[in-house]
PDB file of C-alpha atoms in Angstrom:
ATOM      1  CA  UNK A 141      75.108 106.914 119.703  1.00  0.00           C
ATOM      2  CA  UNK A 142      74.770 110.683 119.304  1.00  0.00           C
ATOM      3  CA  UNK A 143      72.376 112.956 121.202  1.00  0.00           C
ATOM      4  CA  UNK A 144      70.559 116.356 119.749  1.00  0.00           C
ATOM      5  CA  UNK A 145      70.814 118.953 121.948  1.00  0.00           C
ATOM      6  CA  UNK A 146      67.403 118.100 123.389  1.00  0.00           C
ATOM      7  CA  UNK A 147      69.031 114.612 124.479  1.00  0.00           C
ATOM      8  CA  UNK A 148      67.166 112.423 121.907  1.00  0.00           C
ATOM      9  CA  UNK A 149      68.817 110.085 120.136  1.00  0.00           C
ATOM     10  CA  UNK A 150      69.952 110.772 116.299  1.00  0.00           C
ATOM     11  CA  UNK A 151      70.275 106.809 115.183  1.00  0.00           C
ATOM     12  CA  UNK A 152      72.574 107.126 112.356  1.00  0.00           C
ATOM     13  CA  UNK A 153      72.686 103.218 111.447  1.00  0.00           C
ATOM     14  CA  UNK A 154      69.627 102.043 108.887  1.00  0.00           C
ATOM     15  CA  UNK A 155      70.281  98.765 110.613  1.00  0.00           C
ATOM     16  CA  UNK A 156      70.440 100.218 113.729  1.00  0.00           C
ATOM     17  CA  UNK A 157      67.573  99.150 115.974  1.00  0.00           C
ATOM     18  CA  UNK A 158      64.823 102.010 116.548  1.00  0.00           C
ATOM     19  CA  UNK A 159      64.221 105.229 114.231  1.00  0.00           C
ATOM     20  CA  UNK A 160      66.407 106.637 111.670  1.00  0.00           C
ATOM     21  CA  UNK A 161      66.332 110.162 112.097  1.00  0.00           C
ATOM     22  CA  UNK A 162      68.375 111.539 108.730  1.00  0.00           C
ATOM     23  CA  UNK A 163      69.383 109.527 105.732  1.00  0.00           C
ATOM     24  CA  UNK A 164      71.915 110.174 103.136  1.00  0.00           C
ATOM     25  CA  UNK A 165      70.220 111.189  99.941  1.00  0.00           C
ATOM     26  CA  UNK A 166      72.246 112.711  97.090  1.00  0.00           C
ATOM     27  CA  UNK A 167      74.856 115.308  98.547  1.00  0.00           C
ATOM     28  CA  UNK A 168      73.158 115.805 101.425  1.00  0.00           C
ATOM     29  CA  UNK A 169      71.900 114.488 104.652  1.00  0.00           C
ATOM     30  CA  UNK A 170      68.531 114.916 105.063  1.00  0.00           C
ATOM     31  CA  UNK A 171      67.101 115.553 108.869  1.00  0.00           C
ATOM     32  CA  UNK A 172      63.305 114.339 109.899  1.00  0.00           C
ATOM     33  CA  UNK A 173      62.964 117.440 112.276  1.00  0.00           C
ATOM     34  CA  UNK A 174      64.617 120.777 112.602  1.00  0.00           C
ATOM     35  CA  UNK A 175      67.337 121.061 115.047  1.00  0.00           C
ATOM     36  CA  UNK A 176      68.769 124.807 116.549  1.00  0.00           C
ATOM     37  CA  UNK A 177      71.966 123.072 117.093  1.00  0.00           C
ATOM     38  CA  UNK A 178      73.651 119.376 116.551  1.00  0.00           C
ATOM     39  CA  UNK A 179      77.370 118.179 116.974  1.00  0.00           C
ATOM     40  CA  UNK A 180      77.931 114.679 114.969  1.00  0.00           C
ATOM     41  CA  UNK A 181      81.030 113.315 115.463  1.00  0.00           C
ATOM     42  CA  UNK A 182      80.716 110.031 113.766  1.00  0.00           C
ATOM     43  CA  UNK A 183      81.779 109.013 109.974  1.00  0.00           C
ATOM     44  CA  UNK A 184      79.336 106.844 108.112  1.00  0.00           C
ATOM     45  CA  UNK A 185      81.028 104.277 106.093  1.00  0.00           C
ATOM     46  CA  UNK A 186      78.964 101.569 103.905  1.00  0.00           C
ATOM     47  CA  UNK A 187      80.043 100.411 100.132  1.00  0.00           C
ATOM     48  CA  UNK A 188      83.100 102.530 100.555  1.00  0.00           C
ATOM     49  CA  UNK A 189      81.165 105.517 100.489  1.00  0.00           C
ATOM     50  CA  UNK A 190      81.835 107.596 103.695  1.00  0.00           C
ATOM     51  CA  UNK A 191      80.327 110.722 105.118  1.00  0.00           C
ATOM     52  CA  UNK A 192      81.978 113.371 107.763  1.00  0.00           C
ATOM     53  CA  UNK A 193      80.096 116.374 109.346  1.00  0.00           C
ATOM     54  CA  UNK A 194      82.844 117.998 111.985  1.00  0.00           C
ATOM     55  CA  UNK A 195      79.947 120.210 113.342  1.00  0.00           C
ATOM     56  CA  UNK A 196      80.812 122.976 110.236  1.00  0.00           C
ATOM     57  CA  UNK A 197      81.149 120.981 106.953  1.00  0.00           C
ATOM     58  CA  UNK A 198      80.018 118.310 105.474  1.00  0.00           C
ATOM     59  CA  UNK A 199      82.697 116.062 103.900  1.00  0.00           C
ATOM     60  CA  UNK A 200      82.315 113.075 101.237  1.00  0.00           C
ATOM     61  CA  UNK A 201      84.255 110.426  99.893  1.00  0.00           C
ATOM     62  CA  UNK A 202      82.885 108.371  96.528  1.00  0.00           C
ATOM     63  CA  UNK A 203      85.314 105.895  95.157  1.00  0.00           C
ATOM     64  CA  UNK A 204      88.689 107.522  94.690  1.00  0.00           C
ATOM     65  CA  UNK A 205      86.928 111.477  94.699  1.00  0.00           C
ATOM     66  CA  UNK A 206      86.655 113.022  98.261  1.00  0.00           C
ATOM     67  CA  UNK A 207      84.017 116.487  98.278  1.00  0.00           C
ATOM     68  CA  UNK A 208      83.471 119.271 100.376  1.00  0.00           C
ATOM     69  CA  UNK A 209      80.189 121.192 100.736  1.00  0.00           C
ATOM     70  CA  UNK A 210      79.458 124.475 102.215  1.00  0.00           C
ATOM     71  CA  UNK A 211      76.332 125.378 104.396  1.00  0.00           C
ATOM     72  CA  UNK A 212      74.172 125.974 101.286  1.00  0.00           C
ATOM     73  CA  UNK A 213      74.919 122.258 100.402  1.00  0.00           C
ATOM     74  CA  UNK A 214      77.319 123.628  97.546  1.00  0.00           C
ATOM     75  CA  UNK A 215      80.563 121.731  96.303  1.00  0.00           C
ATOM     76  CA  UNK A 216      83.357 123.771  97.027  1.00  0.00           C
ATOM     77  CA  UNK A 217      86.149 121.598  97.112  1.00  0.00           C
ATOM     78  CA  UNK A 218      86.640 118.115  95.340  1.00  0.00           C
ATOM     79  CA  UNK A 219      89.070 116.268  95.662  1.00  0.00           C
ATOM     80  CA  UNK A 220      90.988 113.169  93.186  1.00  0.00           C
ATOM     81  CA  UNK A 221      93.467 110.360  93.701  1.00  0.00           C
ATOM     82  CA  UNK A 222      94.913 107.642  91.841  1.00  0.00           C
ATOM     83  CA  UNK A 223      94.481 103.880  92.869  1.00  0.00           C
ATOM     84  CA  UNK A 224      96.877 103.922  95.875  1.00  0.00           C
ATOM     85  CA  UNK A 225      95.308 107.365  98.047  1.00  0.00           C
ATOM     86  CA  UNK A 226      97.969 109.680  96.234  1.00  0.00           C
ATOM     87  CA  UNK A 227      96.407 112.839  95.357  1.00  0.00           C
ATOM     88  CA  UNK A 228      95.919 113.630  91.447  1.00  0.00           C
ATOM     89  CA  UNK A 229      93.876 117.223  91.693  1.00  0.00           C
ATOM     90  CA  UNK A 230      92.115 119.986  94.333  1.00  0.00           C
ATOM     91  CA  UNK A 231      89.387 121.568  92.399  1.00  0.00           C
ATOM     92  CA  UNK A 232      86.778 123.886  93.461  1.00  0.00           C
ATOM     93  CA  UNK A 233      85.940 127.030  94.290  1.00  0.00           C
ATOM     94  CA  UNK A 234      87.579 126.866  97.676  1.00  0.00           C
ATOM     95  CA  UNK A 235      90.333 124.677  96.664  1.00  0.00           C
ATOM     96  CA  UNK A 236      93.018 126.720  97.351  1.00  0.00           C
ATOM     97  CA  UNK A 237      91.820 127.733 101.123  1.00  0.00           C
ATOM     98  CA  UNK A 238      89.682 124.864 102.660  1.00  0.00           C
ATOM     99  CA  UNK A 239      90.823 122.799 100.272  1.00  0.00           C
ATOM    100  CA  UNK A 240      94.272 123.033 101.407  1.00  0.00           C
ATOM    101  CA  UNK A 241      93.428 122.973 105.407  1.00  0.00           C
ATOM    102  CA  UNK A 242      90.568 120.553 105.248  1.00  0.00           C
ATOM    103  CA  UNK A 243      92.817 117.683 107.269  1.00  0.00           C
ATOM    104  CA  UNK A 244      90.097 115.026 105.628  1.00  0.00           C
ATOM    105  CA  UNK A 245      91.574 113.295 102.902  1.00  0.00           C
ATOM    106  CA  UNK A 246      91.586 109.783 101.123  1.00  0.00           C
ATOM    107  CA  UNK A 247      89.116 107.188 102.294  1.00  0.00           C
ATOM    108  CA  UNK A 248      88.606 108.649 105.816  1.00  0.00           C
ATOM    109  CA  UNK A 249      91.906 109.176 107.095  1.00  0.00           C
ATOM    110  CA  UNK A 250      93.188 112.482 108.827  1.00  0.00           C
ATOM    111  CA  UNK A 251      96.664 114.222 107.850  1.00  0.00           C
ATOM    112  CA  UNK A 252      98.807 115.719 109.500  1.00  0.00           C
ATOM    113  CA  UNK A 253      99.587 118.625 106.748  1.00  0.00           C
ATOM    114  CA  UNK A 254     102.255 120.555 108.497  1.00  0.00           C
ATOM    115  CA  UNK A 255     104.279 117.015 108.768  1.00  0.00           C
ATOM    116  CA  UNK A 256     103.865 116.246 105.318  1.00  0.00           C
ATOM    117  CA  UNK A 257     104.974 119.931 104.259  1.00  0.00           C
ATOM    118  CA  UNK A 258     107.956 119.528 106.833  1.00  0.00           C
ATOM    119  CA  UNK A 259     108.640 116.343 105.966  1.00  0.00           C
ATOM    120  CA  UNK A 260     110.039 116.007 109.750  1.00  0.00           C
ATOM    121  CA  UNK A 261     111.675 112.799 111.071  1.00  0.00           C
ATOM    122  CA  UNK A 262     112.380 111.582 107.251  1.00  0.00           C
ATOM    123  CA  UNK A 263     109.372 110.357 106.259  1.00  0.00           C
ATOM    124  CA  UNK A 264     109.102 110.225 102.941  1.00  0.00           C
ATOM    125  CA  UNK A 265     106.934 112.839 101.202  1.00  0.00           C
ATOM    126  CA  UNK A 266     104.824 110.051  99.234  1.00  0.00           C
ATOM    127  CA  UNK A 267     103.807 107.793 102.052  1.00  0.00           C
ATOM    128  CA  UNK A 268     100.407 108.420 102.745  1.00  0.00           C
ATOM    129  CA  UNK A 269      99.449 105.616 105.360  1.00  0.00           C
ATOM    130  CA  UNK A 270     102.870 107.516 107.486  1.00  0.00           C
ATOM    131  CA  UNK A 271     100.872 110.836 107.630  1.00  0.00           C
ATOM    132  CA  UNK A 272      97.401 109.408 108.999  1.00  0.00           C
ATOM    133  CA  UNK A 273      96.582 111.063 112.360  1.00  0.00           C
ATOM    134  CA  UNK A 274      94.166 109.177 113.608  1.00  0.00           C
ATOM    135  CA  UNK A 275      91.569 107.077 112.098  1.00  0.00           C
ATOM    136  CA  UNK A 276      88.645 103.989 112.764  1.00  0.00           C
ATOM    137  CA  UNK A 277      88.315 100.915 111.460  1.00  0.00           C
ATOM    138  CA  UNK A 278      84.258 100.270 110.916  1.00  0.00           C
ATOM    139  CA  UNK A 279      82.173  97.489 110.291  1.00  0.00           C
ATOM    140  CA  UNK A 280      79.687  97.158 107.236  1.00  0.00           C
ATOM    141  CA  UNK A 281      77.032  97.875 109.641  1.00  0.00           C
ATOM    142  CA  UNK A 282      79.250 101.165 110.182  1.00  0.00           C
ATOM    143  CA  UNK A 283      79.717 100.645 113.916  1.00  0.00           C
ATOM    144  CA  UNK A 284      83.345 101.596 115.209  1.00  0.00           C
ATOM    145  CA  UNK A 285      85.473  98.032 115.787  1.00  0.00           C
ATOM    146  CA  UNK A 286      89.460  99.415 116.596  1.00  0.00           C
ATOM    147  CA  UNK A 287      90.538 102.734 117.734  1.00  0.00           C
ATOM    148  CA  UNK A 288      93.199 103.254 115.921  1.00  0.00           C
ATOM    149  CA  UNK A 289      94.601 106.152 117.436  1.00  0.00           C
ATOM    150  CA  UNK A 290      93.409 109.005 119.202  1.00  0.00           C
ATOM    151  CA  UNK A 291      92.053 112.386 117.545  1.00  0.00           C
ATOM    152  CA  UNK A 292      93.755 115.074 119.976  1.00  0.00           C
ATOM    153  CA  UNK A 293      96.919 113.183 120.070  1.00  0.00           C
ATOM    154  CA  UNK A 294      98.094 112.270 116.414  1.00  0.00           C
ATOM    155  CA  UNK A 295     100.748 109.869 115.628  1.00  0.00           C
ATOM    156  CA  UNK A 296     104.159 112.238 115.813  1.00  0.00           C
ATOM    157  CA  UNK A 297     106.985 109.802 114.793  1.00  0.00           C
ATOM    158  CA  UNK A 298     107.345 106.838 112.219  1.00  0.00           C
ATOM    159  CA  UNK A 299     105.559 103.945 112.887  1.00  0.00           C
ATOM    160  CA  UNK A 300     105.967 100.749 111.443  1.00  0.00           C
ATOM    161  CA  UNK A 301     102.120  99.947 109.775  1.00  0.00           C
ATOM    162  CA  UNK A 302     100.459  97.198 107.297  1.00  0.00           C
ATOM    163  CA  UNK A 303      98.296  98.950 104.554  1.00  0.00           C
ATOM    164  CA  UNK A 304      95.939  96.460 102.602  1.00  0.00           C
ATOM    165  CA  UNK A 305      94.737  97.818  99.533  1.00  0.00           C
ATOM    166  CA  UNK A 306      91.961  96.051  98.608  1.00  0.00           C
ATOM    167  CA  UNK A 307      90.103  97.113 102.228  1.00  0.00           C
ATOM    168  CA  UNK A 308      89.200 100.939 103.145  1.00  0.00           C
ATOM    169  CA  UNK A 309      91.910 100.719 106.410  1.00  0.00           C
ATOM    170  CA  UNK A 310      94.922 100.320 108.315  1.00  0.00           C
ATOM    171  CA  UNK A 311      94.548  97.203 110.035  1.00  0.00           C
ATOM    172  CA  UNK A 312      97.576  97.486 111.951  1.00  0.00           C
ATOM    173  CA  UNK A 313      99.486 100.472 113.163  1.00  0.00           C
ATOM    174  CA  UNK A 314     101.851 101.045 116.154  1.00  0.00           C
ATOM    175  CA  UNK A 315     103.566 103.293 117.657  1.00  0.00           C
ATOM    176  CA  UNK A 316     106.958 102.841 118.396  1.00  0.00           C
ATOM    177  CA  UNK A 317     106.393 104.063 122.065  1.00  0.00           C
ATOM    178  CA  UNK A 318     103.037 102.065 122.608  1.00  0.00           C
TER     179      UNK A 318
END
């Protein structure tokens, strides 16, 4: 579990066992004390519904639309797709900056943009579930289950992978070299 920097716990969970120290409310995440400083590096993920905060942005997902808020709590990028994670529209009024870098995209997964733009070792353009970097499969309580990859690594050639729609993962996905 995550620490403030004053080494107390932040339980993230509302089933988690002991205090819940912020809640998601709204567009925002609402903290019981002030902190100076705090690095989560988690994602929240109950109902399909997921939540990022890298340490600088906050980051939604809500069925099928994905936002992005600034400091102020503002939407400045949102984010469409169509039923299978392709991407219909960037809106916002940082859509064609962060909206364009932010590597967060459909239903948790991160992209590897310059290998999409590239389109390096023939994948095909359209492939989504080919492009995901690194990603975690969670449990409805939201507690991590399978790495999946690994976040400073990425996955750099084709692997073969199993994508089932009607679940918010990639159960399965090698890599060719292990």
């Amino acid at each position: 579990l995550p620490l403030s920097i004053d080494g107390t716990l932040i339980a993230f969970n509302p089933n988690a066992i002991g205090f819940v120290n912020w809640q998601y409310v709204a567009d925002r995440i609402v903290a019981k004390k002030a902190y100076k400083s705090i690095t989560i590096s988690l994602l929240y993920s109950y109902n399909v519904n997921e939540v990022y905060f890298d340490g600088i942005q906050l980051f939604k997902e809500e069925f099928g639309h994905s936002y992005v808020y600034d400091s102020s709590g503002t939407q400045v990028v949102a984010y469409t797709y169509d039923a299978w994670g392709n991407p219909l529209s960037t809106t916002g009024s940082m859509a064609g900056t962060l909206g364009k870098l932010n590597p967060f995209r459909y239903r948790g997964y991160v992209y590897d943009i310059q290998l999409a733009k590239s389109n390096k070792k023939g994948i095909p353009m359209d492939d989504a579930e080919t492009l995901v970097k690194w990603a975690q499969e969670y449990n409805l309580p939201g507690n991590p289950r399978i790495d999946l990859g690994h976040p400073g690594r990425g996955v750099i050639s084709q692997a073969p992978h199993a994508h089932i729609g009607s679940v918010n993962h990639i159960p399965i996905f090698k890599v060719p070299r292990g």
